[in-house]
Amino acid sequence: QWYQRRVRGHKMNRKNLRVATHILTGHGQLNKHLKYMKTTANSWCLRCDLHEDETVENIMVTCPALWRDRLNHFENPTPSLWEIIDEWPLTRIISFYDKVTKSIV
């Protein structure tokens, strides 16, 4: 239901659908999934030194290296994942995810 509310009125092209699928399933180019697929040595977030798994929740909510990006995109440096999903259109969530996953060192 939330997905339909967030997509209504926004054109979802193939790229956006792919990124939305990554966000919803966690099966994207994030280290936790890549380690599971045996294409990287560890599952840690490379942006911070907390040694937490790089997951959708890590990127969207907890990684301290991304607080400024979260503040700029979601007007809150530490939103919960449900706040993001409930309050923001899917296209904005996709834009944030796409931006931060491409900006890795």
C-alpha atoms as an extended CHARMM CRD file, in Angstrom:
* protein
*
       105  EXT
         1         1  GLN       CA              0.0000000000        0.0000000000        0.0000000000  PROA      1               0.0000000000
         2         2  TRP       CA              2.7200000000        2.5220000000        0.9250000000  PROA      2               0.0000000000
         3         3  TYR       CA              4.4440000000        1.7320000000       -2.3690000000  PROA      3               0.0000000000
         4         4  GLN       CA              1.3480000000        2.6690000000       -4.3780000000  PROA      4               0.0000000000
         5         5  ARG       CA              0.9620000000        5.9270000000       -2.4290000000  PROA      5               0.0000000000
         6         6  ARG       CA              4.5990000000        6.8710000000       -3.0300000000  PROA      6               0.0000000000
         7         7  VAL       CA              4.6740000000        6.0110000000       -6.7500000000  PROA      7               0.0000000000
         8         8  ARG       CA              1.3710000000        7.5570000000       -7.8010000000  PROA      8               0.0000000000
         9         9  GLY       CA              2.0220000000       10.5310000000      -10.0470000000  PROA      9               0.0000000000
        10        10  HSD       CA              5.6840000000        9.6690000000      -10.6430000000  PROA      10              0.0000000000
        11        11  LYS       CA              6.9840000000        8.0000000000      -13.7570000000  PROA      11              0.0000000000
        12        12  MET       CA              8.9950000000        4.9300000000      -12.8310000000  PROA      12              0.0000000000
        13        13  ASN       CA             11.4720000000        4.0750000000      -15.5600000000  PROA      13              0.0000000000
        14        14  ARG       CA             13.4850000000        0.8670000000      -15.6470000000  PROA      14              0.0000000000
        15        15  LYS       CA             16.4240000000        2.3810000000      -13.7340000000  PROA      15              0.0000000000
        16        16  ASN       CA             14.1830000000        3.6750000000      -10.9320000000  PROA      16              0.0000000000
        17        17  LEU       CA             12.3930000000        0.3340000000      -10.6870000000  PROA      17              0.0000000000
        18        18  ARG       CA             15.7670000000       -1.4310000000      -10.3960000000  PROA      18              0.0000000000
        19        19  VAL       CA             16.9120000000        0.9160000000       -7.6180000000  PROA      19              0.0000000000
        20        20  ALA       CA             13.5410000000        0.6080000000       -5.8380000000  PROA      20              0.0000000000
        21        21  THR       CA             13.9340000000       -3.1740000000       -5.9490000000  PROA      21              0.0000000000
        22        22  HSD       CA             17.4250000000       -2.8650000000       -4.4330000000  PROA      22              0.0000000000
        23        23  ILE       CA             16.0320000000       -0.7130000000       -1.6300000000  PROA      23              0.0000000000
        24        24  LEU       CA             13.0480000000       -2.9390000000       -0.9050000000  PROA      24              0.0000000000
        25        25  THR       CA             14.8970000000       -6.2680000000       -1.0300000000  PROA      25              0.0000000000
        26        26  GLY       CA             18.4140000000       -5.3070000000        0.0610000000  PROA      26              0.0000000000
        27        27  HSD       CA             19.7140000000       -7.1340000000       -3.0200000000  PROA      27              0.0000000000
        28        28  GLY       CA             21.7330000000       -4.2920000000       -4.4830000000  PROA      28              0.0000000000
        29        29  GLN       CA             25.3440000000       -3.2380000000       -4.7570000000  PROA      29              0.0000000000
        30        30  LEU       CA             25.8160000000       -3.0720000000       -0.9790000000  PROA      30              0.0000000000
        31        31  ASN       CA             28.6360000000       -4.9020000000        0.7570000000  PROA      31              0.0000000000
        32        32  LYS       CA             26.4220000000       -7.1460000000        2.8760000000  PROA      32              0.0000000000
        33        33  HSD       CA             24.7420000000       -8.5310000000       -0.2280000000  PROA      33              0.0000000000
        34        34  LEU       CA             27.9950000000       -8.6120000000       -2.2070000000  PROA      34              0.0000000000
        35        35  LYS       CA             29.6660000000      -10.6440000000        0.5570000000  PROA      35              0.0000000000
        36        36  TYR       CA             26.7300000000      -13.0450000000        0.4930000000  PROA      36              0.0000000000
        37        37  MET       CA             27.2610000000      -13.3450000000       -3.2640000000  PROA      37              0.0000000000
        38        38  LYS       CA             30.9910000000      -13.8980000000       -2.5730000000  PROA      38              0.0000000000
        39        39  THR       CA             32.1210000000      -10.9150000000       -4.6520000000  PROA      39              0.0000000000
        40        40  THR       CA             33.7060000000       -8.9420000000       -1.7940000000  PROA      40              0.0000000000
        41        41  ALA       CA             35.7450000000       -9.8680000000        1.2600000000  PROA      41              0.0000000000
        42        42  ASN       CA             33.7000000000       -8.1500000000        3.9590000000  PROA      42              0.0000000000
        43        43  SER       CA             30.2450000000       -6.7440000000        4.4880000000  PROA      43              0.0000000000
        44        44  TRP       CA             31.2370000000       -3.5370000000        6.2830000000  PROA      44              0.0000000000
        45        45  CYS       CA             30.2460000000       -0.0320000000        5.3400000000  PROA      45              0.0000000000
        46        46  LEU       CA             33.2890000000        1.5920000000        3.7430000000  PROA      46              0.0000000000
        47        47  ARG       CA             32.1210000000        5.1150000000        4.5920000000  PROA      47              0.0000000000
        48        48  CYS       CA             32.4850000000        4.8960000000        8.3600000000  PROA      48              0.0000000000
        49        49  ASP       CA             34.6000000000        3.0140000000       10.8610000000  PROA      49              0.0000000000
        50        50  LEU       CA             31.7820000000        1.4740000000       12.8910000000  PROA      50              0.0000000000
        51        51  HSD       CA             32.2530000000       -1.9460000000       11.2850000000  PROA      51              0.0000000000
        52        52  GLU       CA             28.5340000000       -2.2470000000       10.6400000000  PROA      52              0.0000000000
        53        53  ASP       CA             27.2110000000       -4.1660000000        7.6810000000  PROA      53              0.0000000000
        54        54  GLU       CA             26.5170000000       -1.9830000000        4.6670000000  PROA      54              0.0000000000
        55        55  THR       CA             22.7780000000       -2.4680000000        4.2690000000  PROA      55              0.0000000000
        56        56  VAL       CA             19.8910000000       -0.3090000000        3.1120000000  PROA      56              0.0000000000
        57        57  GLU       CA             19.1540000000        0.6050000000        6.7310000000  PROA      57              0.0000000000
        58        58  ASN       CA             22.8040000000        1.5080000000        7.3270000000  PROA      58              0.0000000000
        59        59  ILE       CA             22.8460000000        3.8760000000        4.3590000000  PROA      59              0.0000000000
        60        60  MET       CA             19.3870000000        5.3550000000        4.8800000000  PROA      60              0.0000000000
        61        61  VAL       CA             19.4880000000        5.6740000000        8.6850000000  PROA      61              0.0000000000
        62        62  THR       CA             22.6140000000        4.8920000000       10.6980000000  PROA      62              0.0000000000
        63        63  CYS       CA             25.8570000000        5.5900000000        8.8260000000  PROA      63              0.0000000000
        64        64  PRO       CA             27.3520000000        8.6970000000       10.4930000000  PROA      64              0.0000000000
        65        65  ALA       CA             29.2720000000        9.5900000000        7.3300000000  PROA      65              0.0000000000
        66        66  LEU       CA             25.9740000000       10.2080000000        5.5230000000  PROA      66              0.0000000000
        67        67  TRP       CA             24.2190000000       12.3980000000        8.1240000000  PROA      67              0.0000000000
        68        68  ARG       CA             24.6570000000       15.5720000000        6.0430000000  PROA      68              0.0000000000
        69        69  ASP       CA             23.2670000000       13.8840000000        2.9400000000  PROA      69              0.0000000000
        70        70  ARG       CA             20.2670000000       12.6280000000        4.9580000000  PROA      70              0.0000000000
        71        71  LEU       CA             19.7130000000       16.1320000000        6.3390000000  PROA      71              0.0000000000
        72        72  ASN       CA             19.7770000000       17.6180000000        2.8320000000  PROA      72              0.0000000000
        73        73  HSD       CA             17.4640000000       14.9810000000        1.3540000000  PROA      73              0.0000000000
        74        74  PHE       CA             15.0940000000       14.2330000000        4.2230000000  PROA      74              0.0000000000
        75        75  GLU       CA             15.4290000000       17.3310000000        6.4540000000  PROA      75              0.0000000000
        76        76  ASN       CA             16.5340000000       15.0600000000        9.3020000000  PROA      76              0.0000000000
        77        77  PRO       CA             20.0360000000       13.6360000000        9.8750000000  PROA      77              0.0000000000
        78        78  THR       CA             18.7300000000       10.6110000000       11.8050000000  PROA      78              0.0000000000
        79        79  PRO       CA             15.3140000000        9.5960000000       10.4770000000  PROA      79              0.0000000000
        80        80  SER       CA             13.9530000000        6.1210000000       11.0100000000  PROA      80              0.0000000000
        81        81  LEU       CA             13.5240000000        3.9760000000        7.9380000000  PROA      81              0.0000000000
        82        82  TRP       CA              9.7550000000        4.0420000000        8.4530000000  PROA      82              0.0000000000
        83        83  GLU       CA              9.7400000000        7.8530000000        8.6600000000  PROA      83              0.0000000000
        84        84  ILE       CA             11.5270000000        8.0010000000        5.3320000000  PROA      84              0.0000000000
        85        85  ILE       CA              9.1750000000        5.4870000000        3.7160000000  PROA      85              0.0000000000
        86        86  ASP       CA              6.0530000000        7.0940000000        5.1710000000  PROA      86              0.0000000000
        87        87  GLU       CA              6.8940000000       10.7590000000        4.5850000000  PROA      87              0.0000000000
        88        88  TRP       CA              8.8280000000       10.9180000000        1.3310000000  PROA      88              0.0000000000
        89        89  PRO       CA              7.9830000000        9.9890000000       -2.2560000000  PROA      89              0.0000000000
        90        90  LEU       CA              9.7190000000        6.9230000000       -3.5880000000  PROA      90              0.0000000000
        91        91  THR       CA             11.4490000000        9.0010000000       -6.2680000000  PROA      91              0.0000000000
        92        92  ARG       CA             13.1720000000       11.0850000000       -3.5640000000  PROA      92              0.0000000000
        93        93  ILE       CA             14.2280000000        7.9450000000       -1.6840000000  PROA      93              0.0000000000
        94        94  ILE       CA             15.6040000000        6.5100000000       -4.9300000000  PROA      94              0.0000000000
        95        95  SER       CA             17.4570000000        9.7540000000       -5.6280000000  PROA      95              0.0000000000
        96        96  PHE       CA             19.1430000000        9.6410000000       -2.2030000000  PROA      96              0.0000000000
        97        97  TYR       CA             20.0720000000        5.9510000000       -2.4490000000  PROA      97              0.0000000000
        98        98  ASP       CA             21.3970000000        6.3900000000       -5.9630000000  PROA      98              0.0000000000
        99        99  LYS       CA             23.4790000000        9.4170000000       -4.9800000000  PROA      99              0.0000000000
       100       100  VAL       CA             25.1180000000        7.8970000000       -1.9120000000  PROA      100             0.0000000000
       101       101  THR       CA             25.7870000000        4.4910000000       -3.4390000000  PROA      101             0.0000000000
       102       102  LYS       CA             27.5860000000        6.1250000000       -6.3690000000  PROA      102             0.0000000000
       103       103  SER       CA             29.6610000000        8.4240000000       -4.1500000000  PROA      103             0.0000000000
       104       104  ILE       CA             31.6020000000        5.6830000000       -2.3860000000  PROA      104             0.0000000000
       105       105  VAL       CA             35.3280000000        6.1870000000       -2.0310000000  PROA      105             0.0000000000
